[in-house]
Short mmCIF file of C-alpha atoms in Angstrom, two decimals:
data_model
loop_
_atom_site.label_atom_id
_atom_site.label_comp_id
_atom_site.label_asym_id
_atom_site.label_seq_id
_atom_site.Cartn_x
_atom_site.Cartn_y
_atom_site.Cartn_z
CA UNK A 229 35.27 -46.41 54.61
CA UNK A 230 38.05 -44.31 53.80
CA UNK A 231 38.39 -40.94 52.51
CA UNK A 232 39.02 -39.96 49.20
CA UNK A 233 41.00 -38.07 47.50
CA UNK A 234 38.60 -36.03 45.54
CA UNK A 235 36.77 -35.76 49.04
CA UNK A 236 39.53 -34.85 50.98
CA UNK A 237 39.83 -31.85 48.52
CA UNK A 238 36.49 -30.95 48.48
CA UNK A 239 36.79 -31.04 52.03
CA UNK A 240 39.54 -28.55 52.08
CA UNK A 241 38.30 -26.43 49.31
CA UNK A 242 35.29 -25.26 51.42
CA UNK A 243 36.88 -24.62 54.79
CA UNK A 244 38.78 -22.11 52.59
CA UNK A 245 35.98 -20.79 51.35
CA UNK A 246 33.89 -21.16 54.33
CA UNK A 247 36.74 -18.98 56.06
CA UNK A 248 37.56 -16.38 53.06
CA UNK A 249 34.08 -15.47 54.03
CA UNK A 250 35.17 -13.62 57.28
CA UNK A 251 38.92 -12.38 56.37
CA UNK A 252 38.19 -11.14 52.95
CA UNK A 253 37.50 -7.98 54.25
CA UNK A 254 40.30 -7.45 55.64
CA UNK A 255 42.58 -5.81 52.74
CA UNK A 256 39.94 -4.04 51.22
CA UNK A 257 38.69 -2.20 54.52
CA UNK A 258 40.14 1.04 53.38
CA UNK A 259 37.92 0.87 50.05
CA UNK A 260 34.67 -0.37 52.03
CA UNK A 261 35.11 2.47 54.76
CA UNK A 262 35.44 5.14 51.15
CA UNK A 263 32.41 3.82 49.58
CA UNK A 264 30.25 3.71 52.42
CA UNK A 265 31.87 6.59 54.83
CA UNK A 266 32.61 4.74 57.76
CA UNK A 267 35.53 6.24 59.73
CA UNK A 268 38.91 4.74 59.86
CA UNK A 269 38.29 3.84 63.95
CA UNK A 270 35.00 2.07 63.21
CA UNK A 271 36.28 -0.01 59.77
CA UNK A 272 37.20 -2.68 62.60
CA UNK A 273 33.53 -3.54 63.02
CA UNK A 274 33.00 -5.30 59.75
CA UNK A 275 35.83 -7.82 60.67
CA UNK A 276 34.46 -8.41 64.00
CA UNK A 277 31.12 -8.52 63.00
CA UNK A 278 32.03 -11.58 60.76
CA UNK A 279 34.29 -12.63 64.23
CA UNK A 280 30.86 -12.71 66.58
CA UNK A 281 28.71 -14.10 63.64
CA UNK A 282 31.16 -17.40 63.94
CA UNK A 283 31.59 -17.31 67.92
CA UNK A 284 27.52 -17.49 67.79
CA UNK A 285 27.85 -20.02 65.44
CA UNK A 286 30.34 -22.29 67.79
CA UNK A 287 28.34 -22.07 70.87
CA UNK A 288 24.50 -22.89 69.22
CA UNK A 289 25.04 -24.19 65.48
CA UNK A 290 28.13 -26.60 65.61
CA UNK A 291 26.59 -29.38 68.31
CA UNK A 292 24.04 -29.76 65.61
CA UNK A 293 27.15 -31.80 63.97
CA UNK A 294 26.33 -34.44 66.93
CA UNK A 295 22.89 -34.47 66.17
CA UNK A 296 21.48 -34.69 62.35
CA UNK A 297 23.18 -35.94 58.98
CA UNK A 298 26.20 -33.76 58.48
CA UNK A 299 26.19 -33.67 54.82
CA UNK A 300 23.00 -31.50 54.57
CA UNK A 301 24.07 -29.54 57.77
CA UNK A 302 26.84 -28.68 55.52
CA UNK A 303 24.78 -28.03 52.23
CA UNK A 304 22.68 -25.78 54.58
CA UNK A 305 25.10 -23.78 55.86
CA UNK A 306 27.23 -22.99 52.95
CA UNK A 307 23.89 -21.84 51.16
CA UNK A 308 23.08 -19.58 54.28
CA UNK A 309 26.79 -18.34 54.13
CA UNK A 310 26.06 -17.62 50.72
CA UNK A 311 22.98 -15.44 51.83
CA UNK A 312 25.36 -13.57 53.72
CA UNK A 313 27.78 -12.70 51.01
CA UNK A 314 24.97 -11.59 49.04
CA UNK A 315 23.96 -9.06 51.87
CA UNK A 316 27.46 -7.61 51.92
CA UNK A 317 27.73 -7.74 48.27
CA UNK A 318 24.46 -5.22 47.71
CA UNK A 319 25.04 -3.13 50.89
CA UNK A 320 24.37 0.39 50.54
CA UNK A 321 24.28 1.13 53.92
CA UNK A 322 26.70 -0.18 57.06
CA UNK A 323 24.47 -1.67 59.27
CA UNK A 324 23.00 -3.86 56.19
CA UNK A 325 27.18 -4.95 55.48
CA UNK A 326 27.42 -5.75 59.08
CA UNK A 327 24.16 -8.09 59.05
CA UNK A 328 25.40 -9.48 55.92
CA UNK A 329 29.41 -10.26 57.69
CA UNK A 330 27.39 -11.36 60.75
CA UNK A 331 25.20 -13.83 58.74
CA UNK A 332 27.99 -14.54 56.96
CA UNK A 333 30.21 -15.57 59.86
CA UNK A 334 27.39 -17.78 61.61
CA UNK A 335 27.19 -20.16 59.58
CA UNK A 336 31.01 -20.03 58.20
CA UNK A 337 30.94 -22.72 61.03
CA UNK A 338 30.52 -25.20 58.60
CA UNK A 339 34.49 -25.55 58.90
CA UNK A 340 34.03 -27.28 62.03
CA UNK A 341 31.26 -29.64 60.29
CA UNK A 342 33.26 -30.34 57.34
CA UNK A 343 36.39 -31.52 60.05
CA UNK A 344 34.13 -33.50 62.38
CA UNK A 345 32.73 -35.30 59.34
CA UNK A 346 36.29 -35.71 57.32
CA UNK A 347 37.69 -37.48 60.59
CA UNK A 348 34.51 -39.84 60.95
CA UNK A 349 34.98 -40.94 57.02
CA UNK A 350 38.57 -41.56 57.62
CA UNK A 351 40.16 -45.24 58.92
CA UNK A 352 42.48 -45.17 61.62
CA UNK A 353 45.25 -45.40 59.62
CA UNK A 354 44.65 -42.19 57.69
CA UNK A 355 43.15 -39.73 59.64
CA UNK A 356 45.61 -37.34 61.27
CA UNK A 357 46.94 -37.19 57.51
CA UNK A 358 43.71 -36.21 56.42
CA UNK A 359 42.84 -34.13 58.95
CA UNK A 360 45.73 -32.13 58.65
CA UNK A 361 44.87 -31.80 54.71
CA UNK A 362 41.48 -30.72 55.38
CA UNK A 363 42.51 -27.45 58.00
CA UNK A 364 45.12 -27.04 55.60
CA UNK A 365 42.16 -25.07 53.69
CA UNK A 366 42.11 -23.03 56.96
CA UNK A 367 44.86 -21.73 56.78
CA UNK A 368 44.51 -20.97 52.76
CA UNK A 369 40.91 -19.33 53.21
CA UNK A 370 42.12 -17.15 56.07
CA UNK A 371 45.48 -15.63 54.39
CA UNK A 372 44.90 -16.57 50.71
CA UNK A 373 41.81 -14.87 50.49
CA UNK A 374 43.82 -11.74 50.81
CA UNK A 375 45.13 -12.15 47.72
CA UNK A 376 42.26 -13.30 45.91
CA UNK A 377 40.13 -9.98 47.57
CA UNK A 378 43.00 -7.74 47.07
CA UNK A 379 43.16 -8.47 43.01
CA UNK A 380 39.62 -8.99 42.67
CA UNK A 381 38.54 -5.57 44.04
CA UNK A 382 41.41 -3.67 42.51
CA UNK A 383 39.70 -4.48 39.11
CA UNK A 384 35.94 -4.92 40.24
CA UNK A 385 35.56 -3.40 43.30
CA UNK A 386 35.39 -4.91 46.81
CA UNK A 387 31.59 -5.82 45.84
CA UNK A 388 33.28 -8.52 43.64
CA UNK A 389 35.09 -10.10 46.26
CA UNK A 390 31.67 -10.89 47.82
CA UNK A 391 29.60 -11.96 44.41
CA UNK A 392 32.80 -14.67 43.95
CA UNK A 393 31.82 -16.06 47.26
CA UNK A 394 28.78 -16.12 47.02
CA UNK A 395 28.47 -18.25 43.47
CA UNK A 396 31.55 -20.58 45.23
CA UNK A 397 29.48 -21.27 48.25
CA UNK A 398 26.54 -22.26 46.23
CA UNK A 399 28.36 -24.72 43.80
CA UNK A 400 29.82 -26.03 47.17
CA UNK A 401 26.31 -27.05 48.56
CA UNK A 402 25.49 -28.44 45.63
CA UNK A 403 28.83 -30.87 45.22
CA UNK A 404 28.30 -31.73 48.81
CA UNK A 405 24.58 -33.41 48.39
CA UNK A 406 25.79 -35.08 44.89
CA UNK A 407 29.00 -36.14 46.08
CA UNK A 408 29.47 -37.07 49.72
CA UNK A 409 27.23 -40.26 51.28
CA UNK A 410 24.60 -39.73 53.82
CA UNK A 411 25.84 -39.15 57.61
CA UNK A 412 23.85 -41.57 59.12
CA UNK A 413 24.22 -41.45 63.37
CA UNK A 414 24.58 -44.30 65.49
CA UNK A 415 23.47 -42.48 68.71
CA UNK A 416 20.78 -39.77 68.73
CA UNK A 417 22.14 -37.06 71.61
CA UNK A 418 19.90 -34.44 72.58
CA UNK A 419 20.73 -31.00 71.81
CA UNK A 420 20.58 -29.67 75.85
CA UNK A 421 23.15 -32.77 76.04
CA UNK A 422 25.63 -31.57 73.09
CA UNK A 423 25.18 -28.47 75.12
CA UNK A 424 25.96 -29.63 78.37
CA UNK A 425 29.31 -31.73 77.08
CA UNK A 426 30.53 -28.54 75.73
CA UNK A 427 30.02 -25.80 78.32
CA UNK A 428 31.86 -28.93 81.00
CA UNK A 429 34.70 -27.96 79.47
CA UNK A 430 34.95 -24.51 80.26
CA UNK A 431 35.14 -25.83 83.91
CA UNK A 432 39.18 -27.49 83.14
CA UNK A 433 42.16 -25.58 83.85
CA UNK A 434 44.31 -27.20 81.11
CA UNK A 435 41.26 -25.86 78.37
CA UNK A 436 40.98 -22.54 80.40
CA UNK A 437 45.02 -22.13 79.43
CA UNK A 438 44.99 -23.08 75.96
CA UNK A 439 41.68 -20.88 75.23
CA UNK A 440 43.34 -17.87 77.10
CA UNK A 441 46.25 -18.59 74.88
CA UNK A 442 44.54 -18.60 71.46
CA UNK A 443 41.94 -15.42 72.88
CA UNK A 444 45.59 -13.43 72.99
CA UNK A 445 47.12 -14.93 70.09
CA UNK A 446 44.48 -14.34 67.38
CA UNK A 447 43.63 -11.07 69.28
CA UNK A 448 47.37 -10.12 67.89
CA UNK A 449 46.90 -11.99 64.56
CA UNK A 450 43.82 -9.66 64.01
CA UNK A 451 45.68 -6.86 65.13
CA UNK A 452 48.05 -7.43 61.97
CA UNK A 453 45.78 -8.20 59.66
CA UNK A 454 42.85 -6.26 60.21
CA UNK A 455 44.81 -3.30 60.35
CA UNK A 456 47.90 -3.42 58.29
CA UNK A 457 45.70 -2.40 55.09
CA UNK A 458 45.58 1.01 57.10
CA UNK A 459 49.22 2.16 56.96
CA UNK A 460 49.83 0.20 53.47
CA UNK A 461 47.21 2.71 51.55
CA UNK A 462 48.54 5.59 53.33
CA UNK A 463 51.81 7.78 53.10
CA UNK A 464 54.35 7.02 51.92
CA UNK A 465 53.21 3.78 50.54
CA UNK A 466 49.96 4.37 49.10
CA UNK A 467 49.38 0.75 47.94
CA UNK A 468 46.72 -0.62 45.82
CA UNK A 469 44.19 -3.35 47.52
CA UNK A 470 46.09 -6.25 45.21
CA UNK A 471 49.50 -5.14 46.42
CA UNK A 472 48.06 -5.11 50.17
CA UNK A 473 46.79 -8.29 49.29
CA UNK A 474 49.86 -9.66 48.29
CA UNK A 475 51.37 -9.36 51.91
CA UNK A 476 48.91 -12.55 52.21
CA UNK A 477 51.29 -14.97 50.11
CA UNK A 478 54.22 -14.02 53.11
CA UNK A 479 51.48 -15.03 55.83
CA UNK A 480 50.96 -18.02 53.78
CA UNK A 481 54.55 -19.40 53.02
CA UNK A 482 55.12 -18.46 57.17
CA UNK A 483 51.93 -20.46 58.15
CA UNK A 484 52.38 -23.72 56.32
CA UNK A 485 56.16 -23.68 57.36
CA UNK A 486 54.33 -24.42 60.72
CA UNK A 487 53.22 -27.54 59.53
CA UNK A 488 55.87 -29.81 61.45
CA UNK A 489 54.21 -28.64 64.82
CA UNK A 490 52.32 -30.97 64.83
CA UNK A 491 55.11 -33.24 64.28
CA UNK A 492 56.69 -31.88 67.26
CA UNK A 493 53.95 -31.71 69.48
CA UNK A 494 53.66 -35.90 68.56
CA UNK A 495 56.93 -36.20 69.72
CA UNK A 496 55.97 -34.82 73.43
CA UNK A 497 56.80 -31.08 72.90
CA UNK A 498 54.40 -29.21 72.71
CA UNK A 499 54.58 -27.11 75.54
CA UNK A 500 57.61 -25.89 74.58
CA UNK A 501 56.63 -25.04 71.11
CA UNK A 502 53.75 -22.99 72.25
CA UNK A 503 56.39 -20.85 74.67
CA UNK A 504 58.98 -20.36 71.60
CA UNK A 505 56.22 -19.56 69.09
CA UNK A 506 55.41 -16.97 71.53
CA UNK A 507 58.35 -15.54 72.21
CA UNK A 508 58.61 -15.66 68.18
CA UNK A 509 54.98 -13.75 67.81
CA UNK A 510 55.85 -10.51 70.31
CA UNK A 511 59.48 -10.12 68.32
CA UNK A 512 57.64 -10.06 64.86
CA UNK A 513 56.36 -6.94 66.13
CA UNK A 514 59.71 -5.03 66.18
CA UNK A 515 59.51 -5.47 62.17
CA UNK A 516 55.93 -5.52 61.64
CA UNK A 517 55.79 -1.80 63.57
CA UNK A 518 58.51 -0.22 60.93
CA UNK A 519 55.65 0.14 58.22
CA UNK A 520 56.58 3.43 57.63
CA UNK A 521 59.84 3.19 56.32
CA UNK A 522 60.22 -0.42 55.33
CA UNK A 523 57.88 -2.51 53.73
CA UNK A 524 60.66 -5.50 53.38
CA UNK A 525 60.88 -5.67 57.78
CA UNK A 526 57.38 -5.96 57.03
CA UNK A 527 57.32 -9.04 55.43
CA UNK A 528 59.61 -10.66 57.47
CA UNK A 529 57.46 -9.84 60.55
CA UNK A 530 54.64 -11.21 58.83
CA UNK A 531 56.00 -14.53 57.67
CA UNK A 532 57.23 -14.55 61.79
CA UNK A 533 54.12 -13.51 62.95
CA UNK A 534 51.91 -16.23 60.92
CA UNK A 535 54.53 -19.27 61.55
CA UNK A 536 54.25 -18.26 65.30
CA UNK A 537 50.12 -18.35 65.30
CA UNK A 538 50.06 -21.38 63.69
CA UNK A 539 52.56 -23.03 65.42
CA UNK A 540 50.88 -22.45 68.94
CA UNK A 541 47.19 -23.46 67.22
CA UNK A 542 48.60 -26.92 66.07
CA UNK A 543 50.15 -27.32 69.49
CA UNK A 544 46.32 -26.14 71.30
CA UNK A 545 45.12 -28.28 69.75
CA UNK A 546 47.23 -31.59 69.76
CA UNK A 547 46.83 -31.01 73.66
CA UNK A 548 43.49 -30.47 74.14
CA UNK A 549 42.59 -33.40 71.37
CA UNK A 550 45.13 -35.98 73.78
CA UNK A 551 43.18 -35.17 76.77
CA UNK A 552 39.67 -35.44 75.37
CA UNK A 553 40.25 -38.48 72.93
CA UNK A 554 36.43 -39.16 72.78
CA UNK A 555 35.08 -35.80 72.34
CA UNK A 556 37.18 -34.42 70.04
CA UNK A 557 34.60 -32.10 68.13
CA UNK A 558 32.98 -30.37 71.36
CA UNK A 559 36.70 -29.34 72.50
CA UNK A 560 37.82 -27.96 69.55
CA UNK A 561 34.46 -26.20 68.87
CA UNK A 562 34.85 -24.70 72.69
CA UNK A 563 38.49 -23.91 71.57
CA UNK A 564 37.54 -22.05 68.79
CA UNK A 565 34.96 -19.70 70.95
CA UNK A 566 38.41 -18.26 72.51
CA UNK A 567 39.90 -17.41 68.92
CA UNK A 568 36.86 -15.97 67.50
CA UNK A 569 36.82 -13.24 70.71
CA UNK A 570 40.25 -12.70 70.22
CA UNK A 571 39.97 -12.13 66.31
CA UNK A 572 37.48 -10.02 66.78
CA UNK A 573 38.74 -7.49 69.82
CA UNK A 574 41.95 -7.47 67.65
CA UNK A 575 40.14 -6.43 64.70
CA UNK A 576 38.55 -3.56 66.46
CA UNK A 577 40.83 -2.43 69.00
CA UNK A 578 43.57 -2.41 66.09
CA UNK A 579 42.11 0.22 63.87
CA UNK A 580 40.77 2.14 66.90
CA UNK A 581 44.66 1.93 67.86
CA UNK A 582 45.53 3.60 64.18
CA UNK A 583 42.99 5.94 64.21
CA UNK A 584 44.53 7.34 67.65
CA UNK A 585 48.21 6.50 67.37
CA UNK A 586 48.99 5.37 64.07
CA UNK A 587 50.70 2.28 63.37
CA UNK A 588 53.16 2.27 66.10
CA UNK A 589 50.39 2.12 68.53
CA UNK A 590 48.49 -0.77 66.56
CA UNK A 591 51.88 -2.27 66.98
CA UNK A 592 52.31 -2.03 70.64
CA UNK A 593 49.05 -3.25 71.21
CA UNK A 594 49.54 -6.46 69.05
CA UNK A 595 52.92 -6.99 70.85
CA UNK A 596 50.90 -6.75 74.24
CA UNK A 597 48.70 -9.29 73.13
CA UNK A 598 51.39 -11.51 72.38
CA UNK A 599 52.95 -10.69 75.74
CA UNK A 600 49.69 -11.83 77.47
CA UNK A 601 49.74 -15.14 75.74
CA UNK A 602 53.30 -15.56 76.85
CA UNK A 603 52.17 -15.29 80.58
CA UNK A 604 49.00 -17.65 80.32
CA UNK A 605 51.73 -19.98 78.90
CA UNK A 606 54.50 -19.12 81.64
CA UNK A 607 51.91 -19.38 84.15
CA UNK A 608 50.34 -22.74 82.82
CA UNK A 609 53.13 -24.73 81.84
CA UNK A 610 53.10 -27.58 84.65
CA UNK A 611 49.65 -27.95 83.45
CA UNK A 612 50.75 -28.29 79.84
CA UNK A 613 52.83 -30.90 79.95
CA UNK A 614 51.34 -32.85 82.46
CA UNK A 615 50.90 -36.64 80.40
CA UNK A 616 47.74 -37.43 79.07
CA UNK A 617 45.35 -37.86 81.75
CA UNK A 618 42.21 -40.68 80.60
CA UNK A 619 38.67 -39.19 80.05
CA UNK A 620 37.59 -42.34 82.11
CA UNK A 621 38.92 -40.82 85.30
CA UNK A 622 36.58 -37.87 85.94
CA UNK A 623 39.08 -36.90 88.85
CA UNK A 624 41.76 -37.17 86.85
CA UNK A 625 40.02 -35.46 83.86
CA UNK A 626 39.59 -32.41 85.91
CA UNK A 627 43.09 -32.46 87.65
CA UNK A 628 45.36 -29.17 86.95
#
């Protein structure tokens, strides 16, 4: 059939939104915690809230992608997404933000629906270039919506950042049901099967690695970027929430200059990308951890620090994709429990960090995150580039 161009961008367009759902918090925590008096060591919360909402949402709402017509899956859960942002946007109390960020992230899951269904309207021919169009709007939601928060609650308030979602995520739904053709399935799994092909995985060494991996390095890529809002508002800086937000466009320009990973991991390295990103994620820290005196080592550790995450989350995945040709969607949904967990004990340990230490000790702490990953690497690396072992040959399947 093909996909589209106009598709493809649709596509896109709401994994960025899907995404900006979750990290738009993120550099207008200090304003939330002042409106609604939540303490500097507990502003982590709302980020992982959003965190545990999606790592819910990977485990029990994604295998419905192998089940049911994904286009009204989608519609579904970009209107429920949307129920969420509402919550967080009329919140006059914590606990009701935190059911709103944990709606919210639960069905933000539609990211992995929109991929699955992107790669099964795509020929041969075109789908790794669409594919890597469509997370492209990953990587845009998650750092872009910075920006867009950051300006939009300088002028409104952070309650604006929320409404804007909210009236996107509805005129999503609605483009998906008038746009996209029905997802009709040629096999009709059960969901305890869906189930069962997904928690297999967690029994293979070579997905154990590359899940420890991403639990460490998005426990350090929260540990920037739920926290770095913290010591930007404060002395001597005192920033507003659109010039915090603005430290998005570095994570940006350092994420998409990630983009020939992939290329690399194609041409048969990328084990060795993973280790160098790595190495390339605990030094960003030495510059990231001079916030208080220079905001320009700052930026250079962030546009480190992002081409480093993404680097090793292309590479993941090109592995874990290679080994399970057939089941793509259930290993990169597993995949994706590991960097929800370690999104969301970065975003809370971080700001506990700052509350007790300041920014040097959020900074050690994402540095020893990053160190961890290195050694799950280190210590994994003859199973990482072992060749491509056939999903036919269950003993070789589950080989080291």
């Amino acid at each position: 059939m093909g996909l589209t161009i106009g598709r493809r961008t649709l596509f896109a367009v709401i994994c960025a939104v899907a995404v900006a759902s979750i990290y738009a918090a993120q550099p207008v925590l200090a304003q939330i915690g002042s409106d609604l008096g939540v303490p500097d060591a507990d502003l982590g919360w709302i980020v992982a809230a959003g965190q545990l909402g999606y790592l819910a949402g990977l485990a029990v709402l994604v295998p419905l992608g192998d089940m049911i017509d994904r286009r009204k899956l989608m519609a579904g859960h970009l209107l429920l997404t949307a129920v969420g942002a509402v919550l967080a946007a009329t919140a006059t109390r914590t606990w009701v933000l935190l059911v709103g960020m944990v709606v919210a992230g639960l069905f933000a899951v539609v990211v992995q629906t929109t991929v699955a269904y992107a790669a099964a309207l795509s020929t041969p021919e075109e789908r790794g270039r669409n594919l890597g169009v469509v997370t492209s709007g990953v990587v845009i939601g998650i750092l872009g919506a910075r920006v867009t928060a950051g300006a939009l609650a300088a002028v409104w308030g952070w309650r604006s950042v929320y409404v804007a979602l909210a009236v996107l995520l509805v005129a999503l739904a609605c483009l998906v049901l008038t746009t996209l053709p029905p997802d009709a399935r040629a096999d009709h799994a059960t969901y305890p099967q869906v189930l069962t092909s997904l928690g297999g995985l967690f029994r293979e060494r070579r997905f154990l690695s590359r899940g420890l991996i991403a639990f460490f390095l998005f426990a350090s890529f929260g540990a920037l970027w739920s926290g770095l809002a913290l010591p930007l508002a404060a002395a001597p800086w005192h920033l507003s929430t659109a010039q915090i937000g603005l430290f998005g466009l570095a994570g940006l320009v350092g994420a998409l200059g990630a983009a020939r990973a992939g290329r690399w991991a194609d041409a048969g390295f990328a084990s060795s990308v993973s280790g160098g990103a790595l190495v390339l994620l605990a030094a960003s820290w030495l510059a990231i951890g001079q916030a208080s005196w220079s905001l320009w080592l700052v930026v250079i550790g962030v546009v480190v620090l992002d081409f480093a995450v993404q680097a090793v989350h292309v590479s993941n995945q090109h592995l874990l994709t290679m080994t399970h040709p057939h089941r793509t969607s259930s290993v990169i949904g597993g995949y994706m429990i590991f960097y929800s967990l370690g999104s969301a004990l970065g975003a809370t340990a971080t700001t506990a960090a700052f509350a007790g230490a300041g920014w040097a000790g959020s900074s050690v702490l994402g540095a020893a995150f990053a160190a961890c990953a290195l050694v799950v690497w280190a210590s994994s690396r003859r199973v990482a580039t072992e060749p491509h072992l056939p999903l036919s040959d269950p003993r070789k399947a589950s080989r080291p």
